[in-house]
């Protein structure tokens, strides 16, 4: 099956067969959260976004959603937001995500991604929320011995970020057992791409694709390749890039009452750092000089998902399969918004 033309993919996804519901999206002003909110509004859900704006952007929040600025550390504010929204389900995107920073400042990661997130869990129980959909990460697997990675592979995170997400997964299991709060935990592989109006705008950008695109945008002279001596065909790390709108569509499916448990979300295809840079050159039509640098600490050589479980059990169907489509959507957004959100 060939890849659909990117232009055919600009409209809304076919809405899954889930009746409209009231949902609260923690972290709905962030990169993945804001794209999900857009899709959820499109699908007819009544959406409340709860975001501290420490990393998120107010402008990224779909105007159809109700916005409440607040921090998960503030239990009373979190509970009040849940009650005001009459949330039946909560989507928890409100995590810190920088692997490198988590190894400098683990407290920040355990405090927000675990301890503040417990406030959200408790508030969900108090407000009678039925389900949580949680943004976990492939980083829970650490350095897997083989790929593609299946959900039941050993969980041996090699950084504090991955450990913080794994700890929250454990909490979800216990809250389900004890309080009956159902959950879906999605382990994202490498989120990338943009919708027509929302894209990746981290205050400190560490991810590969947006960093590479800074060169054709004229914001950087070259891009770094971290490590060229990995045991991969071209010596650079291989990752599974998954479009942010495909992640969003999985979250809509997770709202089905029968959806429950842990799911990997990736395309099942690996691309090396050099292949990503070549794709960025082809998509932008510009030269992108590279500077080869030593390995970045804690980078596994190869991460590729098996998403068979999400495909078979949730009926998920990623639509942006080709890396060029993913990069192309990112390029369109960055070209239109070179400085991100205001
Ligand atoms: N890289 C470069 N140059 C850059 C930036 C990155 O060579 O300027 C390399 C990295 O060393 C790595 C690859 O490109 O080999 C991808 O790096 P990213 O920072 O884009 O993504 P990571 O794979 O490190 O991490 C991302 C998420 C994690 C998640 C992981 C799962 O940030 O949360 O994907 O695959 F766990």
PDB file of N, CA and C in Angstrom, residues 175-265:
ATOM      1  N   UNK A 175      -3.856   2.199  41.206  1.00  0.00           N
ATOM      2  CA  UNK A 175      -5.093   2.975  41.314  1.00  0.00           C
ATOM      3  C   UNK A 175      -6.244   2.263  40.618  1.00  0.00           C
ATOM      4  N   UNK A 176      -5.910   1.524  39.570  1.00  0.00           N
ATOM      5  CA  UNK A 176      -6.972   0.749  38.909  1.00  0.00           C
ATOM      6  C   UNK A 176      -7.447  -0.369  39.836  1.00  0.00           C
ATOM      7  N   UNK A 177      -6.452  -1.073  40.416  1.00  0.00           N
ATOM      8  CA  UNK A 177      -6.771  -2.195  41.300  1.00  0.00           C
ATOM      9  C   UNK A 177      -7.566  -1.742  42.527  1.00  0.00           C
ATOM     10  N   UNK A 178      -7.121  -0.631  43.112  1.00  0.00           N
ATOM     11  CA  UNK A 178      -7.714  -0.220  44.394  1.00  0.00           C
ATOM     12  C   UNK A 178      -8.931   0.687  44.207  1.00  0.00           C
ATOM     13  N   UNK A 179      -8.831   1.629  43.256  1.00  0.00           N
ATOM     14  CA  UNK A 179      -9.915   2.621  43.114  1.00  0.00           C
ATOM     15  C   UNK A 179     -10.775   2.398  41.868  1.00  0.00           C
ATOM     16  N   UNK A 180     -10.368   1.451  41.015  1.00  0.00           N
ATOM     17  CA  UNK A 180     -11.171   1.205  39.807  1.00  0.00           C
ATOM     18  C   UNK A 180     -11.008   2.267  38.729  1.00  0.00           C
ATOM     19  N   UNK A 181      -9.946   3.097  38.836  1.00  0.00           N
ATOM     20  CA  UNK A 181      -9.691   4.099  37.788  1.00  0.00           C
ATOM     21  C   UNK A 181      -9.030   3.383  36.604  1.00  0.00           C
ATOM     22  N   UNK A 182      -9.760   3.241  35.515  1.00  0.00           N
ATOM     23  CA  UNK A 182      -9.213   2.532  34.361  1.00  0.00           C
ATOM     24  C   UNK A 182      -8.168   3.412  33.677  1.00  0.00           C
ATOM     25  N   UNK A 183      -7.291   2.804  32.885  1.00  0.00           N
ATOM     26  CA  UNK A 183      -6.266   3.628  32.227  1.00  0.00           C
ATOM     27  C   UNK A 183      -5.786   2.999  30.928  1.00  0.00           C
ATOM     28  N   UNK A 184      -5.271   3.889  30.076  1.00  0.00           N
ATOM     29  CA  UNK A 184      -4.472   3.487  28.919  1.00  0.00           C
ATOM     30  C   UNK A 184      -3.153   4.232  29.046  1.00  0.00           C
ATOM     31  N   UNK A 185      -2.036   3.523  28.953  1.00  0.00           N
ATOM     32  CA  UNK A 185      -0.709   4.171  28.969  1.00  0.00           C
ATOM     33  C   UNK A 185      -0.075   3.959  27.600  1.00  0.00           C
ATOM     34  N   UNK A 186       0.213   5.056  26.909  1.00  0.00           N
ATOM     35  CA  UNK A 186       0.813   4.979  25.580  1.00  0.00           C
ATOM     36  C   UNK A 186       2.310   5.232  25.675  1.00  0.00           C
ATOM     37  N   UNK A 187       3.099   4.304  25.165  1.00  0.00           N
ATOM     38  CA  UNK A 187       4.556   4.547  25.102  1.00  0.00           C
ATOM     39  C   UNK A 187       4.870   5.104  23.721  1.00  0.00           C
ATOM     40  N   UNK A 188       5.066   6.420  23.686  1.00  0.00           N
ATOM     41  CA  UNK A 188       5.372   7.060  22.410  1.00  0.00           C
ATOM     42  C   UNK A 188       6.793   6.748  22.019  1.00  0.00           C
ATOM     43  N   UNK A 189       6.994   6.511  20.735  1.00  0.00           N
ATOM     44  CA  UNK A 189       8.349   6.486  20.216  1.00  0.00           C
ATOM     45  C   UNK A 189       8.677   7.940  19.830  1.00  0.00           C
ATOM     46  N   UNK A 190       9.255   8.234  18.674  1.00  0.00           N
ATOM     47  CA  UNK A 190       9.706   9.622  18.484  1.00  0.00           C
ATOM     48  C   UNK A 190       8.633  10.487  17.827  1.00  0.00           C
ATOM     49  N   UNK A 191       7.948  11.255  18.646  1.00  0.00           N
ATOM     50  CA  UNK A 191       6.882  12.127  18.154  1.00  0.00           C
ATOM     51  C   UNK A 191       7.484  13.196  17.243  1.00  0.00           C
ATOM     52  N   UNK A 192       6.819  13.434  16.112  1.00  0.00           N
ATOM     53  CA  UNK A 192       7.342  14.430  15.168  1.00  0.00           C
ATOM     54  C   UNK A 192       6.194  14.936  14.303  1.00  0.00           C
ATOM     55  N   UNK A 193       6.466  15.977  13.500  1.00  0.00           N
ATOM     56  CA  UNK A 193       5.461  16.510  12.592  1.00  0.00           C
ATOM     57  C   UNK A 193       4.574  17.543  13.257  1.00  0.00           C
ATOM     58  N   UNK A 194       3.586  18.010  12.510  1.00  0.00           N
ATOM     59  CA  UNK A 194       2.723  19.095  12.989  1.00  0.00           C
ATOM     60  C   UNK A 194       1.359  18.963  12.336  1.00  0.00           C
ATOM     61  N   UNK A 195       0.361  19.620  12.951  1.00  0.00           N
ATOM     62  CA  UNK A 195      -0.917  19.781  12.252  1.00  0.00           C
ATOM     63  C   UNK A 195      -0.786  21.067  11.432  1.00  0.00           C
ATOM     64  N   UNK A 196      -1.865  21.459  10.765  1.00  0.00           N
ATOM     65  CA  UNK A 196      -1.760  22.683   9.952  1.00  0.00           C
ATOM     66  C   UNK A 196      -1.488  23.903  10.832  1.00  0.00           C
ATOM     67  N   UNK A 197      -1.947  23.869  12.080  1.00  0.00           N
ATOM     68  CA  UNK A 197      -1.861  25.076  12.916  1.00  0.00           C
ATOM     69  C   UNK A 197      -1.069  24.897  14.212  1.00  0.00           C
ATOM     70  N   UNK A 198      -0.657  23.669  14.515  1.00  0.00           N
ATOM     71  CA  UNK A 198       0.054  23.454  15.781  1.00  0.00           C
ATOM     72  C   UNK A 198       1.279  22.578  15.561  1.00  0.00           C
ATOM     73  N   UNK A 199       2.399  23.000  16.175  1.00  0.00           N
ATOM     74  CA  UNK A 199       3.629  22.254  15.955  1.00  0.00           C
ATOM     75  C   UNK A 199       4.520  22.251  17.186  1.00  0.00           C
ATOM     76  N   UNK A 200       5.761  21.856  16.950  1.00  0.00           N
ATOM     77  CA  UNK A 200       6.702  21.619  18.050  1.00  0.00           C
ATOM     78  C   UNK A 200       7.443  22.916  18.365  1.00  0.00           C
ATOM     79  N   UNK A 201       7.235  23.430  19.563  1.00  0.00           N
ATOM     80  CA  UNK A 201       7.881  24.697  19.935  1.00  0.00           C
ATOM     81  C   UNK A 201       8.324  24.606  21.384  1.00  0.00           C
ATOM     82  N   UNK A 202       9.349  23.802  21.612  1.00  0.00           N
ATOM     83  CA  UNK A 202       9.871  23.695  22.971  1.00  0.00           C
ATOM     84  C   UNK A 202      10.782  24.883  23.259  1.00  0.00           C
ATOM     85  N   UNK A 203      10.764  25.325  24.507  1.00  0.00           N
ATOM     86  CA  UNK A 203      11.592  26.504  24.834  1.00  0.00           C
ATOM     87  C   UNK A 203      13.063  26.162  24.643  1.00  0.00           C
ATOM     88  N   UNK A 204      13.441  24.951  25.031  1.00  0.00           N
ATOM     89  CA  UNK A 204      14.789  24.464  24.700  1.00  0.00           C
ATOM     90  C   UNK A 204      14.571  23.252  23.801  1.00  0.00           C
ATOM     91  N   UNK A 205      15.071  23.314  22.586  1.00  0.00           N
ATOM     92  CA  UNK A 205      14.792  22.236  21.639  1.00  0.00           C
ATOM     93  C   UNK A 205      15.968  21.258  21.576  1.00  0.00           C
ATOM     94  N   UNK A 206      15.701  20.015  21.939  1.00  0.00           N
ATOM     95  CA  UNK A 206      16.763  19.005  21.887  1.00  0.00           C
ATOM     96  C   UNK A 206      16.477  17.966  20.796  1.00  0.00           C
ATOM     97  N   UNK A 207      15.257  17.957  20.256  1.00  0.00           N
ATOM     98  CA  UNK A 207      14.877  16.884  19.334  1.00  0.00           C
ATOM     99  C   UNK A 207      15.479  17.080  17.942  1.00  0.00           C
ATOM    100  N   UNK A 208      15.670  15.947  17.283  1.00  0.00           N
ATOM    101  CA  UNK A 208      16.410  15.959  16.018  1.00  0.00           C
ATOM    102  C   UNK A 208      15.733  16.782  14.915  1.00  0.00           C
ATOM    103  N   UNK A 209      14.493  16.453  14.561  1.00  0.00           N
ATOM    104  CA  UNK A 209      13.901  17.078  13.357  1.00  0.00           C
ATOM    105  C   UNK A 209      13.812  18.609  13.492  1.00  0.00           C
ATOM    106  N   UNK A 210      13.255  19.145  14.601  1.00  0.00           N
ATOM    107  CA  UNK A 210      13.215  20.619  14.672  1.00  0.00           C
ATOM    108  C   UNK A 210      14.609  21.250  14.669  1.00  0.00           C
ATOM    109  N   UNK A 211      15.586  20.545  15.225  1.00  0.00           N
ATOM    110  CA  UNK A 211      16.952  21.098  15.202  1.00  0.00           C
ATOM    111  C   UNK A 211      17.527  21.106  13.797  1.00  0.00           C
ATOM    112  N   UNK A 212      17.278  20.032  13.048  1.00  0.00           N
ATOM    113  CA  UNK A 212      17.783  19.983  11.668  1.00  0.00           C
ATOM    114  C   UNK A 212      17.110  21.086  10.849  1.00  0.00           C
ATOM    115  N   UNK A 213      15.805  21.280  11.056  1.00  0.00           N
ATOM    116  CA  UNK A 213      15.076  22.269  10.250  1.00  0.00           C
ATOM    117  C   UNK A 213      15.486  23.711  10.550  1.00  0.00           C
ATOM    118  N   UNK A 214      16.161  23.924  11.687  1.00  0.00           N
ATOM    119  CA  UNK A 214      16.664  25.282  11.982  1.00  0.00           C
ATOM    120  C   UNK A 214      17.683  25.726  10.936  1.00  0.00           C
ATOM    121  N   UNK A 215      18.346  24.761  10.293  1.00  0.00           N
ATOM    122  CA  UNK A 215      19.361  25.129   9.293  1.00  0.00           C
ATOM    123  C   UNK A 215      18.677  25.715   8.051  1.00  0.00           C
ATOM    124  N   UNK A 216      17.760  24.984   7.393  1.00  0.00           N
ATOM    125  CA  UNK A 216      17.083  25.615   6.246  1.00  0.00           C
ATOM    126  C   UNK A 216      16.261  26.849   6.628  1.00  0.00           C
ATOM    127  N   UNK A 217      15.876  26.969   7.882  1.00  0.00           N
ATOM    128  CA  UNK A 217      15.158  28.183   8.311  1.00  0.00           C
ATOM    129  C   UNK A 217      16.111  29.374   8.446  1.00  0.00           C
ATOM    130  N   UNK A 218      17.415  29.091   8.392  1.00  0.00           N
ATOM    131  CA  UNK A 218      18.403  30.160   8.516  1.00  0.00           C
ATOM    132  C   UNK A 218      18.716  30.521   9.962  1.00  0.00           C
ATOM    133  N   UNK A 219      18.312  29.654  10.905  1.00  0.00           N
ATOM    134  CA  UNK A 219      18.532  29.965  12.331  1.00  0.00           C
ATOM    135  C   UNK A 219      19.812  29.327  12.872  1.00  0.00           C
ATOM    136  N   UNK A 220      20.353  28.364  12.114  1.00  0.00           N
ATOM    137  CA  UNK A 220      21.600  27.704  12.520  1.00  0.00           C
ATOM    138  C   UNK A 220      22.404  27.406  11.259  1.00  0.00           C
ATOM    139  N   UNK A 221      23.731  27.340  11.417  1.00  0.00           N
ATOM    140  CA  UNK A 221      24.555  27.098  10.224  1.00  0.00           C
ATOM    141  C   UNK A 221      24.676  25.623   9.892  1.00  0.00           C
ATOM    142  N   UNK A 222      24.566  24.782  10.928  1.00  0.00           N
ATOM    143  CA  UNK A 222      24.704  23.346  10.670  1.00  0.00           C
ATOM    144  C   UNK A 222      23.967  22.591  11.759  1.00  0.00           C
ATOM    145  N   UNK A 223      23.831  21.279  11.547  1.00  0.00           N
ATOM    146  CA  UNK A 223      23.222  20.484  12.616  1.00  0.00           C
ATOM    147  C   UNK A 223      24.220  19.433  13.087  1.00  0.00           C
ATOM    148  N   UNK A 224      24.058  19.073  14.354  1.00  0.00           N
ATOM    149  CA  UNK A 224      24.983  18.118  14.963  1.00  0.00           C
ATOM    150  C   UNK A 224      24.477  16.702  14.769  1.00  0.00           C
ATOM    151  N   UNK A 225      25.407  15.788  14.512  1.00  0.00           N
ATOM    152  CA  UNK A 225      25.082  14.357  14.580  1.00  0.00           C
ATOM    153  C   UNK A 225      25.792  13.838  15.826  1.00  0.00           C
ATOM    154  N   UNK A 226      25.002  13.361  16.780  1.00  0.00           N
ATOM    155  CA  UNK A 226      25.598  12.869  18.028  1.00  0.00           C
ATOM    156  C   UNK A 226      25.931  11.387  17.896  1.00  0.00           C
ATOM    157  N   UNK A 227      27.164  11.112  17.519  1.00  0.00           N
ATOM    158  CA  UNK A 227      27.632   9.721  17.459  1.00  0.00           C
ATOM    159  C   UNK A 227      27.530   9.145  16.062  1.00  0.00           C
ATOM    160  N   UNK A 228      28.675   8.710  15.534  1.00  0.00           N
ATOM    161  CA  UNK A 228      28.693   8.113  14.184  1.00  0.00           C
ATOM    162  C   UNK A 228      29.316   6.711  14.223  1.00  0.00           C
ATOM    163  N   UNK A 229      29.467   6.190  15.446  1.00  0.00           N
ATOM    164  CA  UNK A 229      30.104   4.871  15.584  1.00  0.00           C
ATOM    165  C   UNK A 229      29.184   3.847  16.246  1.00  0.00           C
ATOM    166  N   UNK A 230      27.881   4.041  16.058  1.00  0.00           N
ATOM    167  CA  UNK A 230      26.933   3.056  16.604  1.00  0.00           C
ATOM    168  C   UNK A 230      26.903   1.798  15.715  1.00  0.00           C
ATOM    169  N   UNK A 231      26.507   0.665  16.282  1.00  0.00           N
ATOM    170  CA  UNK A 231      26.432  -0.568  15.494  1.00  0.00           C
ATOM    171  C   UNK A 231      25.179  -0.584  14.601  1.00  0.00           C
ATOM    172  N   UNK A 232      25.093   0.388  13.702  1.00  0.00           N
ATOM    173  CA  UNK A 232      23.974   0.500  12.752  1.00  0.00           C
ATOM    174  C   UNK A 232      24.599   0.676  11.367  1.00  0.00           C
ATOM    175  N   UNK A 233      23.837   0.465  10.292  1.00  0.00           N
ATOM    176  CA  UNK A 233      24.459   0.490   8.958  1.00  0.00           C
ATOM    177  C   UNK A 233      25.250   1.762   8.658  1.00  0.00           C
ATOM    178  N   UNK A 234      24.760   2.941   9.041  1.00  0.00           N
ATOM    179  CA  UNK A 234      25.553   4.150   8.756  1.00  0.00           C
ATOM    180  C   UNK A 234      26.204   4.745  10.003  1.00  0.00           C
ATOM    181  N   UNK A 235      26.165   4.010  11.100  1.00  0.00           N
ATOM    182  CA  UNK A 235      26.863   4.434  12.322  1.00  0.00           C
ATOM    183  C   UNK A 235      26.082   5.419  13.188  1.00  0.00           C
ATOM    184  N   UNK A 236      24.881   5.848  12.717  1.00  0.00           N
ATOM    185  CA  UNK A 236      24.108   6.791  13.551  1.00  0.00           C
ATOM    186  C   UNK A 236      22.864   6.096  14.104  1.00  0.00           C
ATOM    187  N   UNK A 237      22.281   6.701  15.157  1.00  0.00           N
ATOM    188  CA  UNK A 237      21.164   6.047  15.873  1.00  0.00           C
ATOM    189  C   UNK A 237      19.914   5.964  15.016  1.00  0.00           C
ATOM    190  N   UNK A 238      19.194   4.887  15.231  1.00  0.00           N
ATOM    191  CA  UNK A 238      17.957   4.644  14.486  1.00  0.00           C
ATOM    192  C   UNK A 238      16.761   4.835  15.414  1.00  0.00           C
ATOM    193  N   UNK A 239      15.787   5.611  14.923  1.00  0.00           N
ATOM    194  CA  UNK A 239      14.572   5.869  15.702  1.00  0.00           C
ATOM    195  C   UNK A 239      13.332   5.652  14.843  1.00  0.00           C
ATOM    196  N   UNK A 240      12.214   5.492  15.539  1.00  0.00           N
ATOM    197  CA  UNK A 240      10.915   5.260  14.910  1.00  0.00           C
ATOM    198  C   UNK A 240      10.108   6.557  15.076  1.00  0.00           C
ATOM    199  N   UNK A 241       9.980   7.319  13.991  1.00  0.00           N
ATOM    200  CA  UNK A 241       9.306   8.622  14.052  1.00  0.00           C
ATOM    201  C   UNK A 241       7.821   8.446  13.783  1.00  0.00           C
ATOM    202  N   UNK A 242       7.021   9.002  14.679  1.00  0.00           N
ATOM    203  CA  UNK A 242       5.567   8.829  14.564  1.00  0.00           C
ATOM    204  C   UNK A 242       4.906  10.210  14.559  1.00  0.00           C
ATOM    205  N   UNK A 243       3.995  10.398  13.632  1.00  0.00           N
ATOM    206  CA  UNK A 243       3.389  11.726  13.475  1.00  0.00           C
ATOM    207  C   UNK A 243       2.505  12.069  14.668  1.00  0.00           C
ATOM    208  N   UNK A 244       2.591  13.321  15.089  1.00  0.00           N
ATOM    209  CA  UNK A 244       1.854  13.772  16.263  1.00  0.00           C
ATOM    210  C   UNK A 244       0.341  13.625  16.051  1.00  0.00           C
ATOM    211  N   UNK A 245      -0.136  13.728  14.806  1.00  0.00           N
ATOM    212  CA  UNK A 245      -1.574  13.539  14.579  1.00  0.00           C
ATOM    213  C   UNK A 245      -1.941  12.058  14.699  1.00  0.00           C
ATOM    214  N   UNK A 246      -1.017  11.175  14.376  1.00  0.00           N
ATOM    215  CA  UNK A 246      -1.287   9.751  14.577  1.00  0.00           C
ATOM    216  C   UNK A 246      -1.314   9.430  16.072  1.00  0.00           C
ATOM    217  N   UNK A 247      -0.465  10.102  16.843  1.00  0.00           N
ATOM    218  CA  UNK A 247      -0.539   9.922  18.302  1.00  0.00           C
ATOM    219  C   UNK A 247      -1.905  10.406  18.782  1.00  0.00           C
ATOM    220  N   UNK A 248      -2.332  11.556  18.282  1.00  0.00           N
ATOM    221  CA  UNK A 248      -3.627  12.113  18.709  1.00  0.00           C
ATOM    222  C   UNK A 248      -4.760  11.143  18.387  1.00  0.00           C
ATOM    223  N   UNK A 249      -4.715  10.517  17.223  1.00  0.00           N
ATOM    224  CA  UNK A 249      -5.825   9.632  16.852  1.00  0.00           C
ATOM    225  C   UNK A 249      -5.864   8.404  17.767  1.00  0.00           C
ATOM    226  N   UNK A 250      -4.702   7.944  18.221  1.00  0.00           N
ATOM    227  CA  UNK A 250      -4.694   6.815  19.169  1.00  0.00           C
ATOM    228  C   UNK A 250      -5.383   7.213  20.476  1.00  0.00           C
ATOM    229  N   UNK A 251      -5.170   8.466  20.895  1.00  0.00           N
ATOM    230  CA  UNK A 251      -5.800   8.915  22.148  1.00  0.00           C
ATOM    231  C   UNK A 251      -7.316   8.977  22.025  1.00  0.00           C
ATOM    232  N   UNK A 252      -7.804   9.321  20.849  1.00  0.00           N
ATOM    233  CA  UNK A 252      -9.267   9.322  20.666  1.00  0.00           C
ATOM    234  C   UNK A 252      -9.806   7.897  20.809  1.00  0.00           C
ATOM    235  N   UNK A 253      -9.063   6.935  20.237  1.00  0.00           N
ATOM    236  CA  UNK A 253      -9.489   5.532  20.347  1.00  0.00           C
ATOM    237  C   UNK A 253      -9.424   5.039  21.789  1.00  0.00           C
ATOM    238  N   UNK A 254      -8.503   5.591  22.564  1.00  0.00           N
ATOM    239  CA  UNK A 254      -8.342   5.162  23.959  1.00  0.00           C
ATOM    240  C   UNK A 254      -9.555   5.529  24.799  1.00  0.00           C
ATOM    241  N   UNK A 255     -10.397   6.424  24.294  1.00  0.00           N
ATOM    242  CA  UNK A 255     -11.596   6.815  25.045  1.00  0.00           C
ATOM    243  C   UNK A 255     -12.709   5.774  24.925  1.00  0.00           C
ATOM    244  N   UNK A 256     -12.526   4.802  24.025  1.00  0.00           N
ATOM    245  CA  UNK A 256     -13.532   3.723  23.935  1.00  0.00           C
ATOM    246  C   UNK A 256     -13.558   2.988  25.275  1.00  0.00           C
ATOM    247  N   UNK A 257     -14.722   2.637  25.781  1.00  0.00           N
ATOM    248  CA  UNK A 257     -14.785   2.018  27.111  1.00  0.00           C
ATOM    249  C   UNK A 257     -13.925   0.757  27.216  1.00  0.00           C
ATOM    250  N   UNK A 258     -13.835  -0.023  26.136  1.00  0.00           N
ATOM    251  CA  UNK A 258     -13.098  -1.288  26.230  1.00  0.00           C
ATOM    252  C   UNK A 258     -11.586  -1.113  26.115  1.00  0.00           C
ATOM    253  N   UNK A 259     -11.109   0.086  25.754  1.00  0.00           N
ATOM    254  CA  UNK A 259      -9.665   0.298  25.597  1.00  0.00           C
ATOM    255  C   UNK A 259      -9.008   0.390  26.976  1.00  0.00           C
ATOM    256  N   UNK A 260      -7.981  -0.419  27.190  1.00  0.00           N
ATOM    257  CA  UNK A 260      -7.364  -0.452  28.508  1.00  0.00           C
ATOM    258  C   UNK A 260      -5.974  -1.076  28.417  1.00  0.00           C
ATOM    259  N   UNK A 261      -5.026  -0.600  29.212  1.00  0.00           N
ATOM    260  CA  UNK A 261      -3.701  -1.230  29.279  1.00  0.00           C
ATOM    261  C   UNK A 261      -2.605  -0.401  28.618  1.00  0.00           C
ATOM    262  N   UNK A 262      -1.491  -1.091  28.301  1.00  0.00           N
ATOM    263  CA  UNK A 262      -0.297  -0.417  27.782  1.00  0.00           C
ATOM    264  C   UNK A 262      -0.152  -0.655  26.294  1.00  0.00           C
ATOM    265  N   UNK A 263       0.216   0.380  25.565  1.00  0.00           N
ATOM    266  CA  UNK A 263       0.355   0.252  24.101  1.00  0.00           C
ATOM    267  C   UNK A 263       1.569   1.041  23.631  1.00  0.00           C
ATOM    268  N   UNK A 264       2.367   0.439  22.759  1.00  0.00           N
ATOM    269  CA  UNK A 264       3.434   1.176  22.068  1.00  0.00           C
ATOM    270  C   UNK A 264       2.830   1.898  20.884  1.00  0.00           C
ATOM    271  N   UNK A 265       3.335   3.090  20.618  1.00  0.00           N
ATOM    272  CA  UNK A 265       2.884   3.843  19.447  1.00  0.00           C
ATOM    273  C   UNK A 265       4.086   4.277  18.615  1.00  0.00           C
TER     274      UNK A 265
END
